[in-house]
Short mmCIF file of C-alpha atoms in Angstrom, two decimals:
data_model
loop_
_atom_site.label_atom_id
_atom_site.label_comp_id
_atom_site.label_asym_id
_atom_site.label_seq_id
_atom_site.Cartn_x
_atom_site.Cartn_y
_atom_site.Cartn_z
CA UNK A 750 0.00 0.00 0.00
CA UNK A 751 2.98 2.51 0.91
CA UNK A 752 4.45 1.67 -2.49
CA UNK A 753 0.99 2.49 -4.32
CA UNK A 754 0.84 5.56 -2.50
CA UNK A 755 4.13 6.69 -2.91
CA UNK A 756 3.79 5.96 -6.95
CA UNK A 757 0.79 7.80 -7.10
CA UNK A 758 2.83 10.90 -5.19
CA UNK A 759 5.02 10.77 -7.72
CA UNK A 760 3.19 10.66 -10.74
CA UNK A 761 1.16 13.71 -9.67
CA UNK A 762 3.85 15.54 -8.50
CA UNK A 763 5.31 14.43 -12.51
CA UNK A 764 2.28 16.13 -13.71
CA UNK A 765 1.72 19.27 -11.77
CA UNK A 766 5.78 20.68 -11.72
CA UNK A 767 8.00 21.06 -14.45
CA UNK A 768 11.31 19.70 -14.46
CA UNK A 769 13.72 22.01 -13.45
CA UNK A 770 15.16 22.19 -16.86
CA UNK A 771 17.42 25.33 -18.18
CA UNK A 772 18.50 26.78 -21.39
CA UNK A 773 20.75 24.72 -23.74
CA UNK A 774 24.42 25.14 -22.07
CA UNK A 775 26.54 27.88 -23.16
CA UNK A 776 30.20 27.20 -22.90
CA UNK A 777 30.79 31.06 -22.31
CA UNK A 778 28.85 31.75 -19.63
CA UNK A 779 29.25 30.09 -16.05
CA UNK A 780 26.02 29.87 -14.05
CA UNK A 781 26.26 30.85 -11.01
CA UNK A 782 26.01 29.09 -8.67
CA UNK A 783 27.18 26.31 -10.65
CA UNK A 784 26.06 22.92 -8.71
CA UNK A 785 26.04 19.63 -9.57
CA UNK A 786 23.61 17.29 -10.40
CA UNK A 787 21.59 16.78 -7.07
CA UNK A 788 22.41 13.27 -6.07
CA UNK A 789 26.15 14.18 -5.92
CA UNK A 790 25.22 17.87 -3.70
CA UNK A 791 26.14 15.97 -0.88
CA UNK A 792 29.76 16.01 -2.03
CA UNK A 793 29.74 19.39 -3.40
CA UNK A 794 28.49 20.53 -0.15
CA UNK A 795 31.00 18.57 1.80
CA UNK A 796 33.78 20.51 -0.08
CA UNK A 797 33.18 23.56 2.06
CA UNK A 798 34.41 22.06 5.22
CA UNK A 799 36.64 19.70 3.60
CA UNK A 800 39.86 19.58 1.06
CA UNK A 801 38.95 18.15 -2.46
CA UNK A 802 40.80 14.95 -1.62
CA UNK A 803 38.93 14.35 1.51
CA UNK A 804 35.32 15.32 0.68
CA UNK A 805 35.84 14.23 -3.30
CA UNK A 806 38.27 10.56 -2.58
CA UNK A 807 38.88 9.77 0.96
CA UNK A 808 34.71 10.20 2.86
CA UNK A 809 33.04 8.44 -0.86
CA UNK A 810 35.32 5.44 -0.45
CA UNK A 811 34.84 5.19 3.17
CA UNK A 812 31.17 5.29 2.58
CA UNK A 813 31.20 2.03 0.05
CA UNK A 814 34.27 0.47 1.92
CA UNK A 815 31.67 1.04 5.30
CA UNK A 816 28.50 -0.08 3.32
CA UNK A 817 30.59 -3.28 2.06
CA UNK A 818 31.59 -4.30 5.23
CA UNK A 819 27.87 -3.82 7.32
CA UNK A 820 27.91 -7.92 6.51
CA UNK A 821 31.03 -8.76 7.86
CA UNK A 822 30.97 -6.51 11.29
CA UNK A 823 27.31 -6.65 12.53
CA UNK A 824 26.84 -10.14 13.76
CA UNK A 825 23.84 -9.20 15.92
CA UNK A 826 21.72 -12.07 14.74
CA UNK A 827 18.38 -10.77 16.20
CA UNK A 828 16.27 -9.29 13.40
CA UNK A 829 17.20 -11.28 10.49
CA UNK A 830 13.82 -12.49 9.15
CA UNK A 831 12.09 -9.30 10.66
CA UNK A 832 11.50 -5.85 12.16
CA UNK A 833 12.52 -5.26 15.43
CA UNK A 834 14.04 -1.90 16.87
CA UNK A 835 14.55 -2.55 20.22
CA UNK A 836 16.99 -5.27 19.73
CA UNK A 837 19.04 -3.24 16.66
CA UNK A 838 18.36 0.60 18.37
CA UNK A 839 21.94 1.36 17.57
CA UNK A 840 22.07 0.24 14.46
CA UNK A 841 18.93 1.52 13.00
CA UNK A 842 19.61 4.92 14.35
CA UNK A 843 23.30 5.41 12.85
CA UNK A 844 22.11 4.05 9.75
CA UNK A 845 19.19 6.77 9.85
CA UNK A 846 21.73 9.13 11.06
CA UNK A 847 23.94 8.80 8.51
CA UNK A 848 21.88 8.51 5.44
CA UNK A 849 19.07 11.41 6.10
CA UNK A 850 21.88 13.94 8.58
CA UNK A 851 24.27 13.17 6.23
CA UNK A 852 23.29 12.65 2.70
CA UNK A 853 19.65 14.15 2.20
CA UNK A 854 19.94 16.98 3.93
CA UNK A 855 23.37 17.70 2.51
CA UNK A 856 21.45 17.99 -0.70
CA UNK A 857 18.37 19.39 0.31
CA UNK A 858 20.90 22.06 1.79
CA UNK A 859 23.07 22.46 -1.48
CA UNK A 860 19.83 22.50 -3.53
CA UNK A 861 18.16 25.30 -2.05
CA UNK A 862 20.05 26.49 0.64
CA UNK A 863 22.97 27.40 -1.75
CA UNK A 864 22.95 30.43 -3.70
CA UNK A 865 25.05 32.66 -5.67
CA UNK A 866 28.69 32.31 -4.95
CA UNK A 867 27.80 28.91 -3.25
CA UNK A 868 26.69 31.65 -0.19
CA UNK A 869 24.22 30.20 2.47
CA UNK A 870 20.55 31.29 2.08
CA UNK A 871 17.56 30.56 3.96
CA UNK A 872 14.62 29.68 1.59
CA UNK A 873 12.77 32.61 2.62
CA UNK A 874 15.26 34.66 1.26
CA UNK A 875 16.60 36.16 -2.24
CA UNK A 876 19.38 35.16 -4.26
CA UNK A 877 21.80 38.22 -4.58
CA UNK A 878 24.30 37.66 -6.50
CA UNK A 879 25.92 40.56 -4.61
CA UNK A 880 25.94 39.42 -1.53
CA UNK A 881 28.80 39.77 0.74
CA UNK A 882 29.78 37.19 3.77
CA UNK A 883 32.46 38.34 5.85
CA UNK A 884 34.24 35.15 7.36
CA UNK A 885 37.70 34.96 8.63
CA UNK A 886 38.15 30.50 8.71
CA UNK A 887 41.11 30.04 11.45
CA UNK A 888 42.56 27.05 11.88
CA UNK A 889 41.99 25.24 15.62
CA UNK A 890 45.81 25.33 16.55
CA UNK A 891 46.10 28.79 15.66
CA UNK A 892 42.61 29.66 17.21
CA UNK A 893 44.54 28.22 20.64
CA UNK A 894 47.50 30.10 20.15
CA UNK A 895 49.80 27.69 18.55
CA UNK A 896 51.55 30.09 15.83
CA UNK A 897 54.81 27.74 14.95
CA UNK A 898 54.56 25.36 12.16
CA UNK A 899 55.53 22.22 14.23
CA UNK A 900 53.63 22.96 17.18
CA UNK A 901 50.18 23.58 15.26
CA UNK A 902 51.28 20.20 13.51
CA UNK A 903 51.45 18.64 17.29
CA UNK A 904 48.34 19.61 18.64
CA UNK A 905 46.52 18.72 15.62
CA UNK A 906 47.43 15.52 15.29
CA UNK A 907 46.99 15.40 19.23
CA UNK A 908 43.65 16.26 18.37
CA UNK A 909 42.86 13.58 15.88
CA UNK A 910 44.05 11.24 18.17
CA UNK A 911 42.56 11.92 20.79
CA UNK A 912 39.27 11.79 18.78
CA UNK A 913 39.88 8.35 17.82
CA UNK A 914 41.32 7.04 21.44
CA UNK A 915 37.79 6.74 22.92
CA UNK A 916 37.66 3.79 20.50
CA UNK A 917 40.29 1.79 22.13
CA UNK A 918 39.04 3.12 25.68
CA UNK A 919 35.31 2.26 25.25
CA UNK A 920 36.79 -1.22 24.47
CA UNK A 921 38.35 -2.02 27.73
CA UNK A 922 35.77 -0.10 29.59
CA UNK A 923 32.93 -2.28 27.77
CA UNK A 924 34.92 -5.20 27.08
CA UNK A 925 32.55 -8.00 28.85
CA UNK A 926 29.74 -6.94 26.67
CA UNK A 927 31.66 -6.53 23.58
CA UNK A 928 33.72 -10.06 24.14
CA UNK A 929 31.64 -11.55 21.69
CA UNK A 930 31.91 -9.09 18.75
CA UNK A 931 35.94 -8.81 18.90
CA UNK A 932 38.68 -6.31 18.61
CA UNK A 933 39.17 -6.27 15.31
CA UNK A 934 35.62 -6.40 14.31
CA UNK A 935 34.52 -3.91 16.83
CA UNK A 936 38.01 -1.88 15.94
CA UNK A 937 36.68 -1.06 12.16
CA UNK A 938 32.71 -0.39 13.30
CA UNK A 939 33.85 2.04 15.64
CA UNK A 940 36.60 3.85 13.70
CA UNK A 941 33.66 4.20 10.86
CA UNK A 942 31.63 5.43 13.35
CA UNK A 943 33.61 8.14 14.82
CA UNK A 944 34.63 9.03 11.03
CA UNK A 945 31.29 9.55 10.19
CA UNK A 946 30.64 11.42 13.64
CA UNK A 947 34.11 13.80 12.73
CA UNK A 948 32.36 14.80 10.11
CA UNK A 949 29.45 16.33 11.92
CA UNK A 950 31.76 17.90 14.28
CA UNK A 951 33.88 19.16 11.87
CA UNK A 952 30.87 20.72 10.52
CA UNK A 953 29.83 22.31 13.20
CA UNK A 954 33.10 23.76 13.89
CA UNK A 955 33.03 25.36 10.69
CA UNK A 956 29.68 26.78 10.95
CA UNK A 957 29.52 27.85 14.51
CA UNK A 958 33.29 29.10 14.81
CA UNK A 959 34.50 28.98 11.03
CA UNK A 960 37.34 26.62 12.14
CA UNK A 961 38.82 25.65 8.67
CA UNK A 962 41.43 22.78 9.62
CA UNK A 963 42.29 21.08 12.45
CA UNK A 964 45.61 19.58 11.49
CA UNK A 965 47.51 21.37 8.96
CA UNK A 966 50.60 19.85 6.89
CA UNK A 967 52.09 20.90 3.45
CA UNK A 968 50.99 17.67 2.32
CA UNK A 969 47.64 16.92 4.48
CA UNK A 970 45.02 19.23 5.90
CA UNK A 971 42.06 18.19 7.87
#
């Protein structure tokens, strides 16, 4: 019945609005903003908190390598065969987490959120193309004071460590109730799981304090 419903949706919505389709493309002019199509917004919108390399290479194959390996690290054998949410709470919720946090609203937000010059609008207001946002992005070490190359390397990478260390803590803390899933297994669910969660603070650091990096390298910046 969902399925009928949901067809029907979509064949009147078919009907009543046009597609979004523009003028023939015009290899002099650059639209602006100039977006992709809007199943890959999510990774256009991940570029403005992340390098190219790590929003365009590194998160994707982390998200199929993670998908690929759901089989192989969740050996919770309750709910094969059926529903149940009670016995799979954590894993329904960072599955829901991660697809509608951190897929569909990352391109519901570059689809109408993002205006001219890739600028942040709210959907109640205009596009102007002249509009002027002025953000000064600091790194973290700098934003604590660390000014020398090597020491804003250190306390980045203190940082990203220390982000990832609860993993091997919450092990040893937890480790009669997790005896059965095993360090290596449990290892690779929880290091995709606190990837997935550095994203949303990393985020949020951008948005709410326009932190740009948090470890900075010639070669690597995070």
């Amino acid at each position: 019945m969902t399925a009928i419903i949901f067809t029907i949706i979509l064949v009147v919505w078919s009907i009543m609005v046009d597609a979004p389709l523009e003028e023939p493309a015009n290899p002099s002019v650059t639209p602006n903003p100039s977006k992709a199509p809007w199943y890959f917004l999510g990774l256009q919108e991940m570029l403005v908190y992340f390098d190219p390399w790590m929003a365009g290479v590194v998160l994707p194959t982390l998200i199929i390598v993670g998908l690929m390996a759901i089989p192989y690290i969740d050996v919770n054998p309750k709910g094969n065969g059926y529903y149940t949410f009670k016995d799979r709470r954590f894993a329904i919720l960072t599955f829901l987490f991660g697809f509608l946090v951190l897929w569909v609203w990352l391109v519901i937000q570059g689809t109408f959120m993002r205006g001219p010059g890739w600028n942040f609008f709210m959907p109640w207001e205009k596009w102007d193309p002249h509009k002027i946002v002025a953000l000064t992005n600091v790194d973290l070490p700098y934003l604590f004071g660390f000014r020398g190359y090597w020491a804003q390397a250190a306390f980045g990478i203190f940082c990203i460590v220390a982000w990832y260390a609860t993993i091997p803590i919450w092990y040893v803390w937890r480790r009669s109730t997790l005896v059965n899933v095993g360090f290596a297994r449990y290892a690779l669910k929880s290091f995709l799981f606190m990837t997935m969660m550095g994203l949303v603070a990393k985020m949020l650091l951008r948005i709410g304090f326009n932190i740009k990096y948090i470890l900075v390298l010639p070669w690597l910046n995070i």
